[in-house]
Coordinates of C-alpha atoms and ligand atoms in Angstrom, one line a residue:
X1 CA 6.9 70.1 4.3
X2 CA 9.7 67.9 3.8
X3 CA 10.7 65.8 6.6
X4 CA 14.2 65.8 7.4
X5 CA 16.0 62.5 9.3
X6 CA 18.8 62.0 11.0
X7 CA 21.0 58.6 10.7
X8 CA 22.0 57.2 13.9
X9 CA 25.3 54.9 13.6
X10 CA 27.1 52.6 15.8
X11 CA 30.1 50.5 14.6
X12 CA 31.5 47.4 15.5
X13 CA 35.3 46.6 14.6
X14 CA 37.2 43.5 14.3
X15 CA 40.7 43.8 14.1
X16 CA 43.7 40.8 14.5
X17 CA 46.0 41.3 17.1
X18 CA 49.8 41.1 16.3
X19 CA 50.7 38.7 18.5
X20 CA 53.2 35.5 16.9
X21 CA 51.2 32.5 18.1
X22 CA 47.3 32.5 18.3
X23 CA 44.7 33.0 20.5
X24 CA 44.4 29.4 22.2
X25 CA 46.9 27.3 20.4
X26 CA 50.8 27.3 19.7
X27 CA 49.8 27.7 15.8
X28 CA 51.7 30.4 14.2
X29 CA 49.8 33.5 12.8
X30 CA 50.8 34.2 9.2
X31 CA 50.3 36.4 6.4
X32 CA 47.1 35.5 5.0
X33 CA 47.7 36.4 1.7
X34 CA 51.0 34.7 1.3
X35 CA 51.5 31.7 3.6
X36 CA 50.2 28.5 2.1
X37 CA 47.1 27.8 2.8
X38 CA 46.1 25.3 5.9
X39 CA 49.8 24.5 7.0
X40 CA 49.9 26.8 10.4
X41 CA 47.0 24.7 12.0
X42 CA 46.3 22.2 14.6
X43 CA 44.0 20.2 16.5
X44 CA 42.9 23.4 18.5
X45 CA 42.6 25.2 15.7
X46 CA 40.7 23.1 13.4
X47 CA 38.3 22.5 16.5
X48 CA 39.3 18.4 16.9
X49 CA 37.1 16.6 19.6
X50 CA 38.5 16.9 22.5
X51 CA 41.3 19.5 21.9
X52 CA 41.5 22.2 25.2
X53 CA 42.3 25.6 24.0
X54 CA 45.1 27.6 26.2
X55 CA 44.8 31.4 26.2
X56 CA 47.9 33.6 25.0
X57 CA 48.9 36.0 27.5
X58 CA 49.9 38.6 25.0
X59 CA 46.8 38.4 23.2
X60 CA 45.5 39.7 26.5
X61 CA 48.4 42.4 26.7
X62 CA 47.4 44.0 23.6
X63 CA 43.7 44.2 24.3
X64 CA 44.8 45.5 27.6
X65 CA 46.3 47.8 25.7
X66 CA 43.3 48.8 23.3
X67 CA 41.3 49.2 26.3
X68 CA 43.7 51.5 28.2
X69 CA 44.3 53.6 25.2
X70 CA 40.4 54.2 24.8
X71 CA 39.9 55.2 28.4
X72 CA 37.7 52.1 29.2
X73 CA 37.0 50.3 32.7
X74 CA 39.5 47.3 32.5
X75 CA 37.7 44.3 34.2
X76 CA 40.2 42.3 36.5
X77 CA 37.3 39.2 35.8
X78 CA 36.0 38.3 32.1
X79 CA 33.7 35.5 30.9
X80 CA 34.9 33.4 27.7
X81 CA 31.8 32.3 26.0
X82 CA 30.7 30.0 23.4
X83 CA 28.9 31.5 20.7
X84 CA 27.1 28.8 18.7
X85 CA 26.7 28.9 14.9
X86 CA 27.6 26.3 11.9
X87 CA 29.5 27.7 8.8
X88 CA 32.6 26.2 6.8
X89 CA 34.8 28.8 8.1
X90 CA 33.8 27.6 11.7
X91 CA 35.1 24.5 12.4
X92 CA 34.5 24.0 15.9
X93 CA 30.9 24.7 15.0
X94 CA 30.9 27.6 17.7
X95 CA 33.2 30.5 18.1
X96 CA 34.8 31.4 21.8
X97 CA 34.5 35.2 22.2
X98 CA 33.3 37.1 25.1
X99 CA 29.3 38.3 25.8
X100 CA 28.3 39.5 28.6
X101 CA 31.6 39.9 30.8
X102 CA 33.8 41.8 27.8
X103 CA 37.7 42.5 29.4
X104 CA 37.0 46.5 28.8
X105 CA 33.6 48.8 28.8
X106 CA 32.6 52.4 28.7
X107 CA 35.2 53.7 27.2
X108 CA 35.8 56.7 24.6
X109 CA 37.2 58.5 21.8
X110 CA 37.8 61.9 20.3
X111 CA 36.8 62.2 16.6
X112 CA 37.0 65.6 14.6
X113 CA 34.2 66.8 12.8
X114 CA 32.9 69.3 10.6
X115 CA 31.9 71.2 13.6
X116 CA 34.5 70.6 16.3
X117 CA 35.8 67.6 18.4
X118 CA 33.2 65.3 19.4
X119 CA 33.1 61.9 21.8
X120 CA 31.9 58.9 20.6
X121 CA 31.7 56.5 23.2
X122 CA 32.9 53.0 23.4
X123 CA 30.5 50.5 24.9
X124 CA 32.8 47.2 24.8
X125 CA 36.4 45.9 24.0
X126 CA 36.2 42.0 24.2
X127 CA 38.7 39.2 22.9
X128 CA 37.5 36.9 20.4
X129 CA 38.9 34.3 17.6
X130 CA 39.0 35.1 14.2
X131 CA 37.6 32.4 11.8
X132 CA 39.1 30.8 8.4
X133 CA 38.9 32.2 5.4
X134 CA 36.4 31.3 2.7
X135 CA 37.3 32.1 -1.2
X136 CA 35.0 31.1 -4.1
X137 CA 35.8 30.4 -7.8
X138 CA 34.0 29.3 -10.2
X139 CA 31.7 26.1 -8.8
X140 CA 34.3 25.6 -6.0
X141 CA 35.0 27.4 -2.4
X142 CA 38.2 27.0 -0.9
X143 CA 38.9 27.1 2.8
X144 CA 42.1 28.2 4.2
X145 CA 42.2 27.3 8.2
X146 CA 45.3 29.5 8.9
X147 CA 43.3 32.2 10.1
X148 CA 41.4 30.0 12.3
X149 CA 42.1 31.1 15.7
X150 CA 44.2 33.9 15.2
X151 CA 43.4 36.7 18.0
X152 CA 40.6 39.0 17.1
X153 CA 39.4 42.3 19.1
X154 CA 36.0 43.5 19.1
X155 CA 35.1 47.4 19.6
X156 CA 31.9 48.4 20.0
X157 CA 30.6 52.1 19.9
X158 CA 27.5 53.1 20.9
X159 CA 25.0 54.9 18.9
X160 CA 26.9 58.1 18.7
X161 CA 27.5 58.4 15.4
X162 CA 25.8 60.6 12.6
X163 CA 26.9 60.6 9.4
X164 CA 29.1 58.2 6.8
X165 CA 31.6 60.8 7.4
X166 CA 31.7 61.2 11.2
X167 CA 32.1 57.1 11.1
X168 CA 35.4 57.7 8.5
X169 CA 36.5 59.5 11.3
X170 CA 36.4 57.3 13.8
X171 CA 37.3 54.6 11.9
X172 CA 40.3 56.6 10.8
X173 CA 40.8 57.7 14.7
X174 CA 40.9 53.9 15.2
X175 CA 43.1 52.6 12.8
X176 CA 45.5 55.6 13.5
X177 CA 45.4 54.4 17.7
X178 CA 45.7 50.9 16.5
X179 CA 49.0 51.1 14.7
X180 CA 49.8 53.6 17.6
X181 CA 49.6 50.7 20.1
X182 CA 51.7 48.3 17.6
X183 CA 48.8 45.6 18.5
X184 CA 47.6 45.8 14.4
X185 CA 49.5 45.9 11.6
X186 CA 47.0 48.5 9.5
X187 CA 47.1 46.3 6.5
X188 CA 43.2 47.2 5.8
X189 CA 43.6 45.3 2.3
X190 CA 44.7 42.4 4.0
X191 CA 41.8 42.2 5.8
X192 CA 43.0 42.6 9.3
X193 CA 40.2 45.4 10.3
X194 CA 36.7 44.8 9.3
X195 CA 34.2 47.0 10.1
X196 CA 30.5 46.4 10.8
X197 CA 28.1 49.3 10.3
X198 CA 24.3 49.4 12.2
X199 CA 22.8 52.4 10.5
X200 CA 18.9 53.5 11.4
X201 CA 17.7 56.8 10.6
X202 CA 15.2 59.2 12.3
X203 CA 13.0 62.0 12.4
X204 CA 15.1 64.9 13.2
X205 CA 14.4 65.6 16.9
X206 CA 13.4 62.6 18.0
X207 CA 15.0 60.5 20.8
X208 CA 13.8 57.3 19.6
X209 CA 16.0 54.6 18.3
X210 CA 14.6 53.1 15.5
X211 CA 14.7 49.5 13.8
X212 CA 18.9 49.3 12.3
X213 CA 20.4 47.3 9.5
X214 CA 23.4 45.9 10.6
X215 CA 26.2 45.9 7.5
X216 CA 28.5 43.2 7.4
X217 CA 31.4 42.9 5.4
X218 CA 33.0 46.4 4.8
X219 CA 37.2 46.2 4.7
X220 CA 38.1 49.9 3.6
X221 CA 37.3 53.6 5.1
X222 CA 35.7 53.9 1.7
X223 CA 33.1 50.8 1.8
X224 CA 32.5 51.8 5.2
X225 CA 31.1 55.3 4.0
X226 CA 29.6 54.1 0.7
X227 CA 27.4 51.4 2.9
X228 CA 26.5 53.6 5.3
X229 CA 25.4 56.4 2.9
X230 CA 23.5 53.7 0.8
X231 CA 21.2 52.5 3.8
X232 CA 21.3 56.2 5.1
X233 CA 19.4 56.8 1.8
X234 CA 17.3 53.8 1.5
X235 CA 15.4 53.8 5.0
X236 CA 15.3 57.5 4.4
X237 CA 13.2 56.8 1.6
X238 CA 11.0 53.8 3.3
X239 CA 10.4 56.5 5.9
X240 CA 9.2 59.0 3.4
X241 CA 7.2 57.5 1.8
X242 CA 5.0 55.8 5.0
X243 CA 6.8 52.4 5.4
X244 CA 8.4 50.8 8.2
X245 CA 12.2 49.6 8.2
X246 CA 12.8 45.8 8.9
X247 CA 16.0 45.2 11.4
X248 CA 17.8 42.9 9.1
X249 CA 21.3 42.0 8.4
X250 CA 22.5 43.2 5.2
X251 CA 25.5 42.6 3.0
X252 CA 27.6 45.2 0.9
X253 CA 28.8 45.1 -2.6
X254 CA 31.7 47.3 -3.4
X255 CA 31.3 47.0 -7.1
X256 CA 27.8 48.3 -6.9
X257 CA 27.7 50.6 -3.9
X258 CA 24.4 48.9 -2.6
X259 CA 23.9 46.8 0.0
X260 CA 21.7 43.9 -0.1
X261 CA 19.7 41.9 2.5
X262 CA 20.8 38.5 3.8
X263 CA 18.6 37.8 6.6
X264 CA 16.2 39.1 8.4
X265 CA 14.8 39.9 12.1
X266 CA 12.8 35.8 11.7
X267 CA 16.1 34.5 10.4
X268 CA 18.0 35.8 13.0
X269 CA 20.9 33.9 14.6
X270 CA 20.5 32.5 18.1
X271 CA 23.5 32.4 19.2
X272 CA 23.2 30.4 22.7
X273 CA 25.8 31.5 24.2
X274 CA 27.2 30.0 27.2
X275 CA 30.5 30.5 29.4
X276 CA 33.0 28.7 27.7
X277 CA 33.9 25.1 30.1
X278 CA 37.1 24.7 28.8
X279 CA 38.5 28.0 29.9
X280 CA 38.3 29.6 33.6
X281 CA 37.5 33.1 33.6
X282 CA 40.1 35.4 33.1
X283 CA 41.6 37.1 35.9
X284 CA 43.9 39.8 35.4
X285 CA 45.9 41.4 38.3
X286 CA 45.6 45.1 39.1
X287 CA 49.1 45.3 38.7
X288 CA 49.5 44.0 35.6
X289 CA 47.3 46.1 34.4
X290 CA 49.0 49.0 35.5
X291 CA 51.8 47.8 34.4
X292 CA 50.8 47.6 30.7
X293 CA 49.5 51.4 31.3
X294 CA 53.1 52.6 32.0
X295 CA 54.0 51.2 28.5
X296 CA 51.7 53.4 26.3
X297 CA 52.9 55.1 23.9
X298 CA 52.0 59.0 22.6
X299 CA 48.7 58.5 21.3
X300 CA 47.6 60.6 18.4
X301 CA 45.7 63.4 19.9
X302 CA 49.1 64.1 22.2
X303 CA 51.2 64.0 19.6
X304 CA 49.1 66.7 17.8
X305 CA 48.6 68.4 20.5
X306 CA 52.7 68.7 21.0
X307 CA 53.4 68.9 17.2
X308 CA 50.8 72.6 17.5
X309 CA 53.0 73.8 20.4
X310 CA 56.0 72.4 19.7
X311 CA 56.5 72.7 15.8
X312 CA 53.8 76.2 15.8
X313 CA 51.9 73.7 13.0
X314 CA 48.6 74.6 12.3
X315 CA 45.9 71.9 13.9
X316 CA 45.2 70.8 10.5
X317 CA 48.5 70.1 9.2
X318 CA 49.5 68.5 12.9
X319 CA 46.7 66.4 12.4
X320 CA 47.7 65.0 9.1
X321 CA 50.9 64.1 10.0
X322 CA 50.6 62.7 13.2
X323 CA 47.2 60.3 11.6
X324 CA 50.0 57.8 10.3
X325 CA 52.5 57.4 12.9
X326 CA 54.9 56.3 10.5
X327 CA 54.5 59.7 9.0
X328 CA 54.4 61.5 12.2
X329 CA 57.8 60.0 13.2
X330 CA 59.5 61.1 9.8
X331 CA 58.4 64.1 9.9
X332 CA 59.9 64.8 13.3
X333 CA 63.3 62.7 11.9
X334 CA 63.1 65.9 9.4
X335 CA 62.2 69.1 11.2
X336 CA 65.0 68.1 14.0
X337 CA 67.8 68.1 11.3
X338 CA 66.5 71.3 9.9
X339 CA 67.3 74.5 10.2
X340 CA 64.2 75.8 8.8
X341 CA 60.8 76.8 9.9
X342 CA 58.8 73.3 10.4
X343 CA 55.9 74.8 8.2
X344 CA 58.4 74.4 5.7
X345 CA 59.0 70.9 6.4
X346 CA 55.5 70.3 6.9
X347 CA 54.8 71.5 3.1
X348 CA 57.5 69.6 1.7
X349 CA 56.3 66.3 3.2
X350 CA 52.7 67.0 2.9
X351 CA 53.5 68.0 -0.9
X352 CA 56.3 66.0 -2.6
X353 CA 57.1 63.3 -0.4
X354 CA 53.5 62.5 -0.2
X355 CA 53.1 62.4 -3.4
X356 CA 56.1 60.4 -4.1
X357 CA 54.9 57.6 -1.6
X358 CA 51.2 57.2 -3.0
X359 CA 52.3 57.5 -6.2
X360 CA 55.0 54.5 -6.0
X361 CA 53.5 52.9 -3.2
X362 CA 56.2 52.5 -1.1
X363 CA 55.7 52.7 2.3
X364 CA 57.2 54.9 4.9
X365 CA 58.8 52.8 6.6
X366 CA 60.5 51.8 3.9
X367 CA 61.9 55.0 2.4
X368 CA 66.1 55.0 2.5
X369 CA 65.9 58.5 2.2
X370 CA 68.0 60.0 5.3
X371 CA 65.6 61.9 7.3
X372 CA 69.0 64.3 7.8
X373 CA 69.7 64.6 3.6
X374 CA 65.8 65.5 3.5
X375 CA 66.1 68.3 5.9
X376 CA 69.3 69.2 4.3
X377 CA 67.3 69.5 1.0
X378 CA 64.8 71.8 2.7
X379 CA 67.7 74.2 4.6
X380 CA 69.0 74.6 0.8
X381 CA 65.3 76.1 -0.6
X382 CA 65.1 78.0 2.8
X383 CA 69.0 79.9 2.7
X384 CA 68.2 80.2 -1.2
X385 CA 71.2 77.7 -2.7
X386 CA 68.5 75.9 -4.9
X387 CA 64.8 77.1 -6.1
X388 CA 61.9 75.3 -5.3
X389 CA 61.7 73.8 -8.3
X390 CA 65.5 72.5 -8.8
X391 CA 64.6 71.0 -4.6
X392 CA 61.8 68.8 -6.3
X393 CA 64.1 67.6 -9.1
X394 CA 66.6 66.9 -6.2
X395 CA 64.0 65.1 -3.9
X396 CA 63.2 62.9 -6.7
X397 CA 66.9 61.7 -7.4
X398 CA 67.2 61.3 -3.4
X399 CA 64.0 58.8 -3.3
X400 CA 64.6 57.0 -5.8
X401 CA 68.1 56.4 -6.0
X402 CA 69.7 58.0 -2.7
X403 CA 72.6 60.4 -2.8
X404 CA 73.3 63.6 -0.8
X405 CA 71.6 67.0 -2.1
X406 CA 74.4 69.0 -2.1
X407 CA 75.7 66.4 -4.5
X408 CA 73.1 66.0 -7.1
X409 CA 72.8 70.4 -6.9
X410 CA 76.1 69.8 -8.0
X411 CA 76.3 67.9 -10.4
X412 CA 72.9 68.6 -12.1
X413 CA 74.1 72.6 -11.9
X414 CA 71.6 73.3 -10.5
X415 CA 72.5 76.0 -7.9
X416 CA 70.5 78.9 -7.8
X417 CA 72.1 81.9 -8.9
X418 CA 71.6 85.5 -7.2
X419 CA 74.2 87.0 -9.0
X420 CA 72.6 90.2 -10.6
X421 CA 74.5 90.3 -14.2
X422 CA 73.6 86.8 -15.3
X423 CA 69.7 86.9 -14.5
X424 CA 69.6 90.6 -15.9
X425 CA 71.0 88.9 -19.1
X426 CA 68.7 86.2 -18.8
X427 CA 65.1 89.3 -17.7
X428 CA 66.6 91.6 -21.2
X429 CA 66.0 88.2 -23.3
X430 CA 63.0 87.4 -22.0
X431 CA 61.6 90.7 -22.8
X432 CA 63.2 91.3 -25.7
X433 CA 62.0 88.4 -27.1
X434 CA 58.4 88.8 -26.0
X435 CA 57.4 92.3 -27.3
X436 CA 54.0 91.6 -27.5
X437 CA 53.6 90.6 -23.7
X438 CA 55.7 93.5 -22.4
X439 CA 53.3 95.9 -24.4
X440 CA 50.2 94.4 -23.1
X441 CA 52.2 94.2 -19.6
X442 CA 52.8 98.1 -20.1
X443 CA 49.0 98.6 -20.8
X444 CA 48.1 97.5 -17.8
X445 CA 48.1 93.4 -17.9
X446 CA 50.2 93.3 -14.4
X447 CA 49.7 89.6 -14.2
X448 CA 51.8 89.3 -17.0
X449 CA 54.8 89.9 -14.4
X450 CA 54.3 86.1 -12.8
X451 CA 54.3 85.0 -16.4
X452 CA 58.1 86.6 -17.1
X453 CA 59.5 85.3 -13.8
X454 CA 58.4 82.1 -15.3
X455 CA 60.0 82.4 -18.4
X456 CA 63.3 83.9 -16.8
X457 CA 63.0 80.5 -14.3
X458 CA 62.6 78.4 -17.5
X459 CA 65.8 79.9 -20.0
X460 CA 67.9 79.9 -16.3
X461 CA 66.7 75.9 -15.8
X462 CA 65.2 77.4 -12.4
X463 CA 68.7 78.7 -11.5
X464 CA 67.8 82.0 -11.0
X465 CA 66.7 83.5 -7.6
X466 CA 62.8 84.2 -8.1
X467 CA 62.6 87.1 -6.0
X468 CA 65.9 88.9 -7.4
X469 CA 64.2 88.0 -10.8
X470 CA 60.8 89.5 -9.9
X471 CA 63.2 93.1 -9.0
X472 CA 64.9 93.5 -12.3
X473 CA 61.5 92.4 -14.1
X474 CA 59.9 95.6 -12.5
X475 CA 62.4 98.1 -13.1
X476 CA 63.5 96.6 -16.7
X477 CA 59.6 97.4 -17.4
X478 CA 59.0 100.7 -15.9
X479 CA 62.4 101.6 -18.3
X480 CA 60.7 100.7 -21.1
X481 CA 57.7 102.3 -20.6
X482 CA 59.3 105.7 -21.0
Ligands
ADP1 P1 24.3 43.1 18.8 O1 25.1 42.7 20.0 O2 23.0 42.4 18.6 O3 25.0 43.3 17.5 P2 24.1 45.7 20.1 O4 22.9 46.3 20.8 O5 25.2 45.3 21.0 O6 23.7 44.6 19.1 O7 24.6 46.9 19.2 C1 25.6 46.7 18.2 C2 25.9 48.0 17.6 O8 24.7 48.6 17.1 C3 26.4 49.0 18.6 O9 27.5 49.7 18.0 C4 25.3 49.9 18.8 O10 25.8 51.2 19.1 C5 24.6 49.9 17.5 N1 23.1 50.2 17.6 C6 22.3 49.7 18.5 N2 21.0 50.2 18.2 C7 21.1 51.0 17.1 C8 20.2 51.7 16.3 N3 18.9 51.8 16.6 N4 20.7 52.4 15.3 C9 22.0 52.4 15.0 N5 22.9 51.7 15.7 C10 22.5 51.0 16.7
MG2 MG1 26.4 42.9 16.0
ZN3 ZN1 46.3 25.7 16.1

């Protein structure tokens, strides 16, 4: 009989914190893609003998933040901690972050998945420093010390997760709560989340956790899945065929799709941590805290809860929109200037604008379409003054050049018409001019009907009303088949 196993995941994410300065020095945090490299740094920084590192105060806001908005215990004492290791990107030779005091624990969040809402519990929230940036070409490495010290948040599920997709979803969930919170800027190819992904599998129906592979280095929802489904399949396979799985640290190639080992259980770091001597533990008032509570913002599941009873969206479709907060916010922009019914504005974002934004890659928040001209756009389809297709050709103009609808229907003529003796003209020419179609129509080919109101649409230029069309097309037919 084949033996069936089930993957057990837990995932650890990294993501800066938008704060200006970082975490224990004046330095300013910039973009690491554009700012030159190693000119925001300093003594702190760069980990200089004797430099004393000062913590940032908002840094601590935002994880606050993080914590509150994943329903964890807030600790009003946490332990900074040295955590010892030597790489290039490590200056200091150790990195300060937070072991076995974290700011925030036992916290939660709700993921959807294929068979309803589930929990996936948070184990940790702690502060940490990121580290520079290494890049490699050719027979050199470069280092770039900007990111060095810029403020980094840990979160730590536990094992809760069990399958590449349920892990999308939380990632997903994350990133959306994230940008939510304005504490991350959601640029995933900029690097600013990075996930880590311990995968193990077992024997369905066993309690046991067995020996993980811990996945380093995956910086997109779609790295995250592939690594996870490649070790998912690999200690699967061990299993089956009677070997054991080594706990190792492994590394991911996205051009391949396979992960590949880079140490193992021996090789193991040892960290020795120790409470950092240079900082006093951090004590946070309970006031503070609940100060920073009062400031949180509609998180996603409230906002798609609201958009279901507010808007009479389908979960689905409230869900989509309110998983980009940018997205969620425009489409609200829209549906309060329109008349029409908010599934309709639903479509025509989900749809069009949608497919305007991936396609050009312009960001939301940088449309200059008027959220009012949008819903103006829709109220036309809706009360009939333009067809659906005319709106797209409209919508177009409007993103990419601006303009008011009524306008560009205007001067594009493209008005829909509902006037009985023009598309009566327009349904005899159609016919006449297909004689083959209306006899097979005649014989019994009723789907042939959707094809005329096509053709009609198409010699009007989409100016005729569709379902006026559809009405002559029917009883120009049945005359013809006497
Ligand atoms: P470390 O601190 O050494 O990285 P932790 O025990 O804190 O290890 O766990 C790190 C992550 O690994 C957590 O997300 C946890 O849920 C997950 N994890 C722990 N054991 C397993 C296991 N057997 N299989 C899959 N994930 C695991
Ligand atoms: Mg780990
Ligand atoms: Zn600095």
């Amino acid at each position: 009989m084949q033996q069936t196993y089930e993957p057990i995941i837990g995932l650890e994410v990294h993501a800066e914190l938008l704060t200006r300065s970082k975490m224990f020095c004046g330095c300013e945090v910039v973009d690491s893609i554009t700012a030159k490299p190693n000119r925001f740094i300093c003594p702190v920084c760069t980990g200089q003998p004797g430099a004393l590192p000062v913590l940032n105060k908002k840094a601590v806001e935002l994880a606050v933040k993080v914590g509150l908005a994943l329903e964890c215990e807030i600790h009003t004492e946490s332990i900074f901690a040295r955590k010892n290791y030597f790489y290039p990107d490590l200056p200091k030779g150790y990195q300060i972050s937070q072991y076995d005091q974290p700011l925030a624990t036992d916290g939660k969040l709700l993921i959807e998945t294929e068979s309803g809402v589930k929990e996936i519990r948070i184990r940790r929230v702690h502060l940490e420093e990121d580290t520079g940036k290494l890049s490699h070409a050719d027979a050199h490495s470069f280092i770039d010390y900007n990111r060095s010290g810029v403020p980094l948040l840990e979160i730590v599920t536990e094992p809760d997760l069990r399958s590449p997709d349920e892990a999308k979803a939380y990632a997903t969930a994350l990133h959306a709560i994230l940008r939510y919170l304005d504490v991350n800027s959601g640029d995933m190819e900029k690097g600013v989340i990075r996930f880590e992904a311990n995968v193990s599998v077992r024997k369905m129906g066993s309690d046991q956790l067995n020996a993980r592979t811990e996945i380093k280095n995956l910086n997109s929802f779609r790295s995250l899945a592939q690594g996870i489904e490649y070790e998912i399949a690999r200690q699967t396979e061990i299993y089956s065929r009677g070997g054991v799985v080594e706990q190792e640290t492994v590394g991911f190639n996205e051009s391949t799709g396979k992960t590949y080992s880079q140490r193992g259980k021996e090789e193991a770091h040892d960290y020795r941590y120790f409470p950092e001597p240079d900082l006093p533990p951090l004590v946070l008032d309970a006031d503070w805290i609940e100060s920073i509570r009062a400031t949180l913002p509609e998180l996603p599941d409230a906002k798609t809860k609201r958009f279901i009873s507010d808007f009479g969206l389908t979960p689905l479709d409230a869900r989509f929109l309110t998983s980009d907060l940018s997205l969620a916010d425009y489409f609200e922009r829209v549906a309060s200037h329109s008349k029409s019914p908010a599934k309709s504005v639903h479509s025509w974002i989900a749809g069009e604008f949608m497919r305007y934004i991936n396609e050009s890659g312009i960001k939301i928040d940088d449309v200059t379409l008027l959220p009012e001209s949008f819903a103006k756009l829709i109220d036309m389809v809706t009360d009939k003054t333009i067809g659906g297709n005319s709106a797209k050709v409209v919508l177009s103009e409007m993103l990419q050049h601006g303009g008011y609808p009524a306008q560009i229907v205007q001067e594009k003529g493209l008005a829909q018409v509902s006037d009985e003796s023009f598309i009566q003209e327009a349904v005899t020419k159609v016919l006449n001019d297909n004689p083959s179609e209306v006899e097979k129509y005649l014989a019994g080919k009723e789907t042939l009907l959707q094809w005329f109101v096509g053709q009609v649409a198409r010699s009007t230029k989409g100016k005729a009303d569709p379902s006026v069309t559809r009405e002559l097309l029917v009883k120009e037919l049945e005359e013809r088949r006497r």
